[in-house]
Amino acid sequence: MIIRRTFEEQLQELQNDLLQLGRFVEEALGKALDALVRQDLALAKQVIDDDDFADDMDFGIQTRAMQLLALQQPMARDLRVIGASLRIVLDLERIGDHAVDVAKVARSLAGRGYGKHVNEIAELGGLSRKMVGDSLQAFIAHDIEQARLVARADDEVDDKCDIIQAHLMEQMREDPSQIERVTRLLLVARSLERVADHATNIAEYIYYVETGEMRQLAREEHDPTHEPIDATLEAINPEGRDHDAAEHLE
């Protein structure tokens, strides 16, 4: 009984750390967007400098999860929680990386005008950030319906990103002198779309923890006949599936 209680305490600590990291990267994304819109160089630098904290948390969570797997030999839902945590932490770490990417663009363009589409980018960022926040809420509440809503919201982000990219490409055609600046804004839009992809990943792993089924929820929005897959080993494998294969901005 004592051993089991200790394990449950360790498992709860793991989930608490995961939530702390999630809140941190969500806030970092908000700060990066604010830095971009307000051309706030100091705030952009803060986001970039604070990224080491997220990296350290990522390493600590993965280490604790692997120790629980090795020493406690969990089964059933406990195993799913630990396996999914190993994947979720990577998605959170990459959301933090994308926040840094946005902050780097804000830093590089500080003091220069953005043109007429920066508000659209801010709206896109707001949608992506909301998906992150909603996925964390689903994690706290063990809410599979909330997880489904997160996955459903990915389409709105994709559509918004497509519109922004079209507008920015048109701006480059109209004024070639803006190519370098607009290209950086295109990269911001792409990073924000990737944030939404990672939020969708998190939602899918929350669904897996609560139901035992790994469902590609975003795909099911387009194809209701899509079959669930057995993802127990995939969830445990940190090198498993990922929506995001893009390189980070320099």
mmCIF file of C-alpha atoms in Angstrom:
data_model
loop_
_atom_site.group_PDB
_atom_site.id
_atom_site.type_symbol
_atom_site.label_atom_id
_atom_site.label_comp_id
_atom_site.label_asym_id
_atom_site.label_seq_id
_atom_site.Cartn_x
_atom_site.Cartn_y
_atom_site.Cartn_z
ATOM 1 C CA MET A 1 0.000 0.000 0.000
ATOM 2 C CA ILE A 2 2.814 2.414 0.852
ATOM 3 C CA ILE A 3 4.643 1.541 -2.375
ATOM 4 C CA ARG A 4 1.479 2.123 -4.419
ATOM 5 C CA ARG A 5 0.770 5.458 -2.728
ATOM 6 C CA THR A 6 4.342 6.575 -3.409
ATOM 7 C CA PHE A 7 3.951 5.632 -7.059
ATOM 8 C CA GLU A 8 0.682 7.551 -7.322
ATOM 9 C CA GLU A 9 2.336 10.581 -5.760
ATOM 10 C CA GLN A 10 5.201 10.367 -8.253
ATOM 11 C CA LEU A 11 2.732 10.021 -11.126
ATOM 12 C CA GLN A 12 0.844 13.088 -9.940
ATOM 13 C CA GLU A 13 4.093 15.048 -9.674
ATOM 14 C CA LEU A 14 4.887 14.065 -13.252
ATOM 15 C CA GLN A 15 1.523 15.378 -14.439
ATOM 16 C CA ASN A 16 1.902 18.557 -12.372
ATOM 17 C CA ASP A 17 5.297 19.236 -13.966
ATOM 18 C CA LEU A 18 3.809 18.617 -17.404
ATOM 19 C CA LEU A 19 1.065 21.136 -16.696
ATOM 20 C CA GLN A 20 3.619 23.669 -15.414
ATOM 21 C CA LEU A 21 5.614 23.327 -18.624
ATOM 22 C CA GLY A 22 2.425 23.694 -20.650
ATOM 23 C CA ARG A 23 1.466 26.905 -18.886
ATOM 24 C CA PHE A 24 4.996 28.225 -19.326
ATOM 25 C CA VAL A 25 5.133 27.675 -23.099
ATOM 26 C CA GLU A 26 1.590 29.005 -23.554
ATOM 27 C CA GLU A 27 2.627 32.194 -21.771
ATOM 28 C CA ALA A 28 5.851 32.364 -23.794
ATOM 29 C CA LEU A 29 3.822 32.202 -26.996
ATOM 30 C CA GLY A 30 1.609 35.042 -25.786
ATOM 31 C CA LYS A 31 4.643 37.159 -24.924
ATOM 32 C CA ALA A 32 6.233 36.455 -28.306
ATOM 33 C CA LEU A 33 3.070 37.562 -30.105
ATOM 34 C CA ASP A 34 2.898 40.711 -27.979
ATOM 35 C CA ALA A 35 6.549 41.423 -28.766
ATOM 36 C CA LEU A 36 5.843 41.057 -32.474
ATOM 37 C CA VAL A 37 2.757 43.277 -32.543
ATOM 38 C CA ARG A 38 4.176 45.965 -30.238
ATOM 39 C CA GLN A 39 7.714 45.682 -31.644
ATOM 40 C CA ASP A 40 8.915 45.184 -28.083
ATOM 41 C CA LEU A 41 12.581 44.229 -28.304
ATOM 42 C CA ALA A 42 12.977 43.675 -24.564
ATOM 43 C CA LEU A 43 10.028 41.291 -24.404
ATOM 44 C CA ALA A 44 11.302 39.366 -27.429
ATOM 45 C CA LYS A 45 14.687 38.977 -25.738
ATOM 46 C CA GLN A 46 12.993 37.740 -22.555
ATOM 47 C CA VAL A 47 11.190 34.968 -24.464
ATOM 48 C CA ILE A 48 14.430 33.890 -26.112
ATOM 49 C CA ASP A 49 16.421 33.946 -22.870
ATOM 50 C CA ASP A 50 13.749 32.053 -20.902
ATOM 51 C CA ASP A 51 13.769 29.113 -23.313
ATOM 52 C CA ASP A 52 16.473 27.350 -21.270
ATOM 53 C CA PHE A 53 13.955 26.943 -18.448
ATOM 54 C CA ALA A 54 11.589 25.054 -20.758
ATOM 55 C CA ASP A 55 14.445 22.875 -22.010
ATOM 56 C CA ASP A 56 15.437 22.010 -18.443
ATOM 57 C CA MET A 57 11.853 21.129 -17.531
ATOM 58 C CA ASP A 58 11.548 18.988 -20.649
ATOM 59 C CA PHE A 59 14.645 16.999 -19.671
ATOM 60 C CA GLY A 60 13.462 16.600 -16.081
ATOM 61 C CA ILE A 61 10.012 15.352 -17.097
ATOM 62 C CA GLN A 62 11.408 12.840 -19.563
ATOM 63 C CA THR A 63 13.892 11.571 -16.965
ATOM 64 C CA ARG A 64 11.181 11.140 -14.333
ATOM 65 C CA ALA A 65 8.862 9.369 -16.769
ATOM 66 C CA MET A 66 11.566 6.924 -17.845
ATOM 67 C CA GLN A 67 12.410 6.201 -14.206
ATOM 68 C CA LEU A 68 8.769 5.430 -13.445
ATOM 69 C CA LEU A 69 8.616 3.080 -16.411
ATOM 70 C CA ALA A 70 11.794 1.288 -15.397
ATOM 71 C CA LEU A 71 11.249 1.045 -11.642
ATOM 72 C CA GLN A 72 7.481 0.759 -11.215
ATOM 73 C CA GLN A 73 6.441 -1.316 -14.254
ATOM 74 C CA PRO A 74 3.058 0.430 -14.520
ATOM 75 C CA MET A 75 0.069 -1.137 -16.239
ATOM 76 C CA ALA A 76 -3.202 -0.069 -17.874
ATOM 77 C CA ARG A 77 -4.060 3.638 -17.455
ATOM 78 C CA ASP A 78 -0.890 4.409 -15.485
ATOM 79 C CA LEU A 79 1.175 3.120 -18.393
ATOM 80 C CA ARG A 80 -0.817 5.234 -20.806
ATOM 81 C CA VAL A 81 -0.296 8.341 -18.656
ATOM 82 C CA ILE A 82 3.474 7.878 -18.605
ATOM 83 C CA GLY A 83 3.740 6.950 -22.271
ATOM 84 C CA ALA A 84 1.595 9.873 -23.358
ATOM 85 C CA SER A 85 3.555 12.211 -21.083
ATOM 86 C CA LEU A 86 6.732 11.347 -22.983
ATOM 87 C CA ARG A 87 5.072 12.473 -26.195
ATOM 88 C CA ILE A 88 3.209 15.484 -24.793
ATOM 89 C CA VAL A 89 6.382 16.923 -23.271
ATOM 90 C CA LEU A 90 8.029 16.923 -26.698
ATOM 91 C CA ASP A 91 5.074 18.746 -28.233
ATOM 92 C CA LEU A 92 5.185 21.319 -25.434
ATOM 93 C CA GLU A 93 8.928 21.786 -25.855
ATOM 94 C CA ARG A 94 8.428 22.393 -29.574
ATOM 95 C CA ILE A 95 5.644 24.882 -28.906
ATOM 96 C CA GLY A 96 8.193 26.712 -26.760
ATOM 97 C CA ASP A 97 10.659 26.567 -29.650
ATOM 98 C CA HIS A 98 8.092 28.115 -31.980
ATOM 99 C CA ALA A 99 7.485 30.879 -29.443
ATOM 100 C CA VAL A 100 11.206 31.569 -29.611
ATOM 101 C CA ASP A 101 11.012 31.556 -33.423
ATOM 102 C CA VAL A 102 8.324 34.263 -33.296
ATOM 103 C CA ALA A 103 10.364 36.240 -30.764
ATOM 104 C CA LYS A 104 13.419 36.069 -33.034
ATOM 105 C CA VAL A 105 11.413 37.532 -35.885
ATOM 106 C CA ALA A 106 10.124 40.255 -33.555
ATOM 107 C CA ARG A 107 13.731 41.010 -32.602
ATOM 108 C CA SER A 108 14.944 41.088 -36.198
ATOM 109 C CA LEU A 109 12.129 43.397 -37.318
ATOM 110 C CA ALA A 110 12.083 45.699 -34.289
ATOM 111 C CA GLY A 111 11.800 49.314 -35.371
ATOM 112 C CA ARG A 112 10.603 48.418 -38.875
ATOM 113 C CA GLY A 113 7.045 48.578 -40.164
ATOM 114 C CA TYR A 114 5.279 45.261 -40.760
ATOM 115 C CA GLY A 115 2.689 46.277 -43.275
ATOM 116 C CA LYS A 116 -1.057 45.763 -43.144
ATOM 117 C CA HIS A 117 -1.248 42.059 -42.295
ATOM 118 C CA VAL A 118 0.299 41.931 -38.832
ATOM 119 C CA ASN A 119 -3.143 42.000 -37.195
ATOM 120 C CA GLU A 120 -4.116 38.903 -39.151
ATOM 121 C CA ILE A 121 -0.995 37.171 -37.859
ATOM 122 C CA ALA A 122 -1.897 38.212 -34.319
ATOM 123 C CA GLU A 123 -5.360 36.697 -34.778
ATOM 124 C CA LEU A 124 -3.806 33.470 -36.047
ATOM 125 C CA GLY A 125 -1.539 33.428 -33.015
ATOM 126 C CA GLY A 126 -4.522 33.919 -30.740
ATOM 127 C CA LEU A 127 -6.260 30.900 -32.270
ATOM 128 C CA SER A 128 -3.167 28.731 -31.896
ATOM 129 C CA ARG A 129 -2.586 29.849 -28.339
ATOM 130 C CA LYS A 130 -6.210 29.090 -27.463
ATOM 131 C CA MET A 131 -5.755 25.556 -28.796
ATOM 132 C CA VAL A 132 -2.767 25.111 -26.495
ATOM 133 C CA GLY A 133 -4.708 26.436 -23.516
ATOM 134 C CA ASP A 134 -7.730 24.285 -24.332
ATOM 135 C CA SER A 135 -5.582 21.168 -24.657
ATOM 136 C CA LEU A 136 -4.135 21.848 -21.208
ATOM 137 C CA GLN A 137 -7.650 22.301 -19.832
ATOM 138 C CA ALA A 138 -8.629 18.951 -21.344
ATOM 139 C CA PHE A 139 -5.579 17.450 -19.635
ATOM 140 C CA ILE A 140 -6.614 18.854 -16.239
ATOM 141 C CA ALA A 141 -10.281 17.861 -16.572
ATOM 142 C CA HIS A 142 -9.700 14.468 -18.281
ATOM 143 C CA ASP A 143 -12.154 15.808 -20.863
ATOM 144 C CA ILE A 144 -12.234 13.880 -24.148
ATOM 145 C CA GLU A 145 -14.894 16.168 -25.640
ATOM 146 C CA GLN A 146 -12.628 19.145 -25.023
ATOM 147 C CA ALA A 147 -9.831 17.207 -26.708
ATOM 148 C CA ARG A 148 -12.075 16.684 -29.735
ATOM 149 C CA LEU A 149 -12.843 20.416 -29.884
ATOM 150 C CA VAL A 150 -9.130 21.199 -29.919
ATOM 151 C CA ALA A 151 -8.602 18.880 -32.879
ATOM 152 C CA ARG A 152 -11.598 20.395 -34.663
ATOM 153 C CA ALA A 153 -10.148 23.895 -34.247
ATOM 154 C CA ASP A 154 -7.069 22.893 -36.267
ATOM 155 C CA ASP A 155 -9.001 23.371 -39.507
ATOM 156 C CA GLU A 156 -9.766 26.993 -38.646
ATOM 157 C CA VAL A 157 -6.085 27.640 -38.014
ATOM 158 C CA ASP A 158 -5.090 25.973 -41.285
ATOM 159 C CA ASP A 159 -7.626 28.026 -43.247
ATOM 160 C CA LYS A 160 -6.543 31.255 -41.550
ATOM 161 C CA CYS A 161 -2.888 30.484 -42.247
ATOM 162 C CA ASP A 162 -3.633 29.843 -45.938
ATOM 163 C CA ILE A 163 -5.382 33.216 -46.224
ATOM 164 C CA ILE A 164 -2.509 35.031 -44.517
ATOM 165 C CA GLN A 165 0.072 33.349 -46.716
ATOM 166 C CA ALA A 166 -1.864 34.365 -49.830
ATOM 167 C CA HIS A 167 -2.081 37.973 -48.626
ATOM 168 C CA LEU A 168 1.628 38.101 -47.821
ATOM 169 C CA MET A 169 2.588 36.607 -51.178
ATOM 170 C CA GLU A 170 0.455 39.254 -52.874
ATOM 171 C CA GLN A 171 2.211 41.946 -50.837
ATOM 172 C CA MET A 172 5.597 40.687 -52.045
ATOM 173 C CA ARG A 173 4.440 40.779 -55.651
ATOM 174 C CA GLU A 174 3.145 44.321 -55.263
ATOM 175 C CA ASP A 175 6.273 45.599 -53.519
ATOM 176 C CA PRO A 176 9.457 43.509 -54.044
ATOM 177 C CA SER A 177 11.319 45.753 -51.594
ATOM 178 C CA GLN A 178 9.293 44.047 -48.843
ATOM 179 C CA ILE A 179 10.377 40.501 -49.721
ATOM 180 C CA GLU A 180 12.836 39.994 -46.850
ATOM 181 C CA ARG A 181 10.476 41.375 -44.221
ATOM 182 C CA VAL A 182 7.393 39.591 -45.543
ATOM 183 C CA THR A 183 9.289 36.313 -45.777
ATOM 184 C CA ARG A 184 9.936 36.500 -42.049
ATOM 185 C CA LEU A 185 6.236 37.091 -41.429
ATOM 186 C CA LEU A 186 5.447 34.053 -43.580
ATOM 187 C CA LEU A 187 7.708 32.022 -41.323
ATOM 188 C CA VAL A 188 5.839 33.343 -38.282
ATOM 189 C CA ALA A 189 2.532 32.240 -39.794
ATOM 190 C CA ARG A 190 3.983 28.807 -40.468
ATOM 191 C CA SER A 191 5.282 28.539 -36.904
ATOM 192 C CA LEU A 192 1.851 29.416 -35.534
ATOM 193 C CA GLU A 193 0.259 26.760 -37.720
ATOM 194 C CA ARG A 194 2.753 24.264 -36.291
ATOM 195 C CA VAL A 195 1.793 25.286 -32.760
ATOM 196 C CA ALA A 196 -1.776 24.274 -33.596
ATOM 197 C CA ASP A 197 -0.521 20.938 -34.922
ATOM 198 C CA HIS A 198 1.269 20.286 -31.631
ATOM 199 C CA ALA A 199 -1.846 21.231 -29.658
ATOM 200 C CA THR A 200 -3.728 18.686 -31.755
ATOM 201 C CA ASN A 201 -1.105 16.062 -30.951
ATOM 202 C CA ILE A 202 -1.589 16.781 -27.247
ATOM 203 C CA ALA A 203 -5.373 16.489 -27.560
ATOM 204 C CA GLU A 204 -5.022 13.129 -29.289
ATOM 205 C CA TYR A 205 -2.799 11.780 -26.535
ATOM 206 C CA ILE A 206 -5.226 13.010 -23.869
ATOM 207 C CA TYR A 207 -7.962 11.096 -25.656
ATOM 208 C CA TYR A 208 -5.693 8.051 -25.662
ATOM 209 C CA VAL A 209 -5.031 8.274 -21.913
ATOM 210 C CA GLU A 210 -8.726 8.503 -21.091
ATOM 211 C CA THR A 211 -10.059 5.888 -23.527
ATOM 212 C CA GLY A 212 -7.191 3.563 -24.386
ATOM 213 C CA GLU A 213 -7.668 4.369 -28.079
ATOM 214 C CA MET A 214 -5.229 6.422 -30.114
ATOM 215 C CA ARG A 215 -7.429 8.306 -32.549
ATOM 216 C CA GLN A 216 -6.290 10.775 -35.190
ATOM 217 C CA LEU A 217 -8.991 13.217 -34.186
ATOM 218 C CA ALA A 218 -8.175 15.909 -36.725
ATOM 219 C CA ARG A 219 -8.317 13.400 -39.584
ATOM 220 C CA GLU A 220 -11.630 12.040 -38.329
ATOM 221 C CA GLU A 221 -13.140 15.481 -38.785
ATOM 222 C CA HIS A 222 -12.657 14.901 -42.531
ATOM 223 C CA ASP A 223 -13.138 11.121 -42.610
ATOM 224 C CA PRO A 224 -15.508 9.760 -39.926
ATOM 225 C CA THR A 225 -14.797 6.178 -41.112
ATOM 226 C CA HIS A 226 -11.117 6.461 -40.181
ATOM 227 C CA GLU A 227 -10.225 3.584 -37.845
ATOM 228 C CA PRO A 228 -8.478 4.048 -34.462
ATOM 229 C CA ILE A 229 -4.988 2.590 -34.119
ATOM 230 C CA ASP A 230 -3.259 0.749 -31.317
ATOM 231 C CA ALA A 231 -0.654 3.300 -30.239
ATOM 232 C CA THR A 232 0.565 1.950 -26.902
ATOM 233 C CA LEU A 233 4.126 1.455 -28.096
ATOM 234 C CA GLU A 234 4.002 4.593 -30.224
ATOM 235 C CA ALA A 235 3.000 6.677 -27.228
ATOM 236 C CA ILE A 236 5.916 5.350 -25.221
ATOM 237 C CA ASN A 237 8.370 5.934 -28.069
ATOM 238 C CA PRO A 238 9.551 9.575 -28.025
ATOM 239 C CA GLU A 239 10.473 9.272 -31.703
ATOM 240 C CA GLY A 240 6.903 8.447 -32.720
ATOM 241 C CA ARG A 241 4.582 10.363 -35.017
ATOM 242 C CA ASP A 242 4.764 14.121 -35.196
ATOM 243 C CA HIS A 243 2.840 16.684 -37.218
ATOM 244 C CA ASP A 244 5.861 18.980 -37.246
ATOM 245 C CA ALA A 245 8.981 18.224 -39.270
ATOM 246 C CA ALA A 246 9.925 21.844 -39.951
ATOM 247 C CA GLU A 247 13.216 23.411 -39.023
ATOM 248 C CA HIS A 248 13.212 26.263 -36.505
ATOM 249 C CA LEU A 249 13.936 29.829 -37.455
ATOM 250 C CA GLU A 250 17.345 31.275 -36.874
#
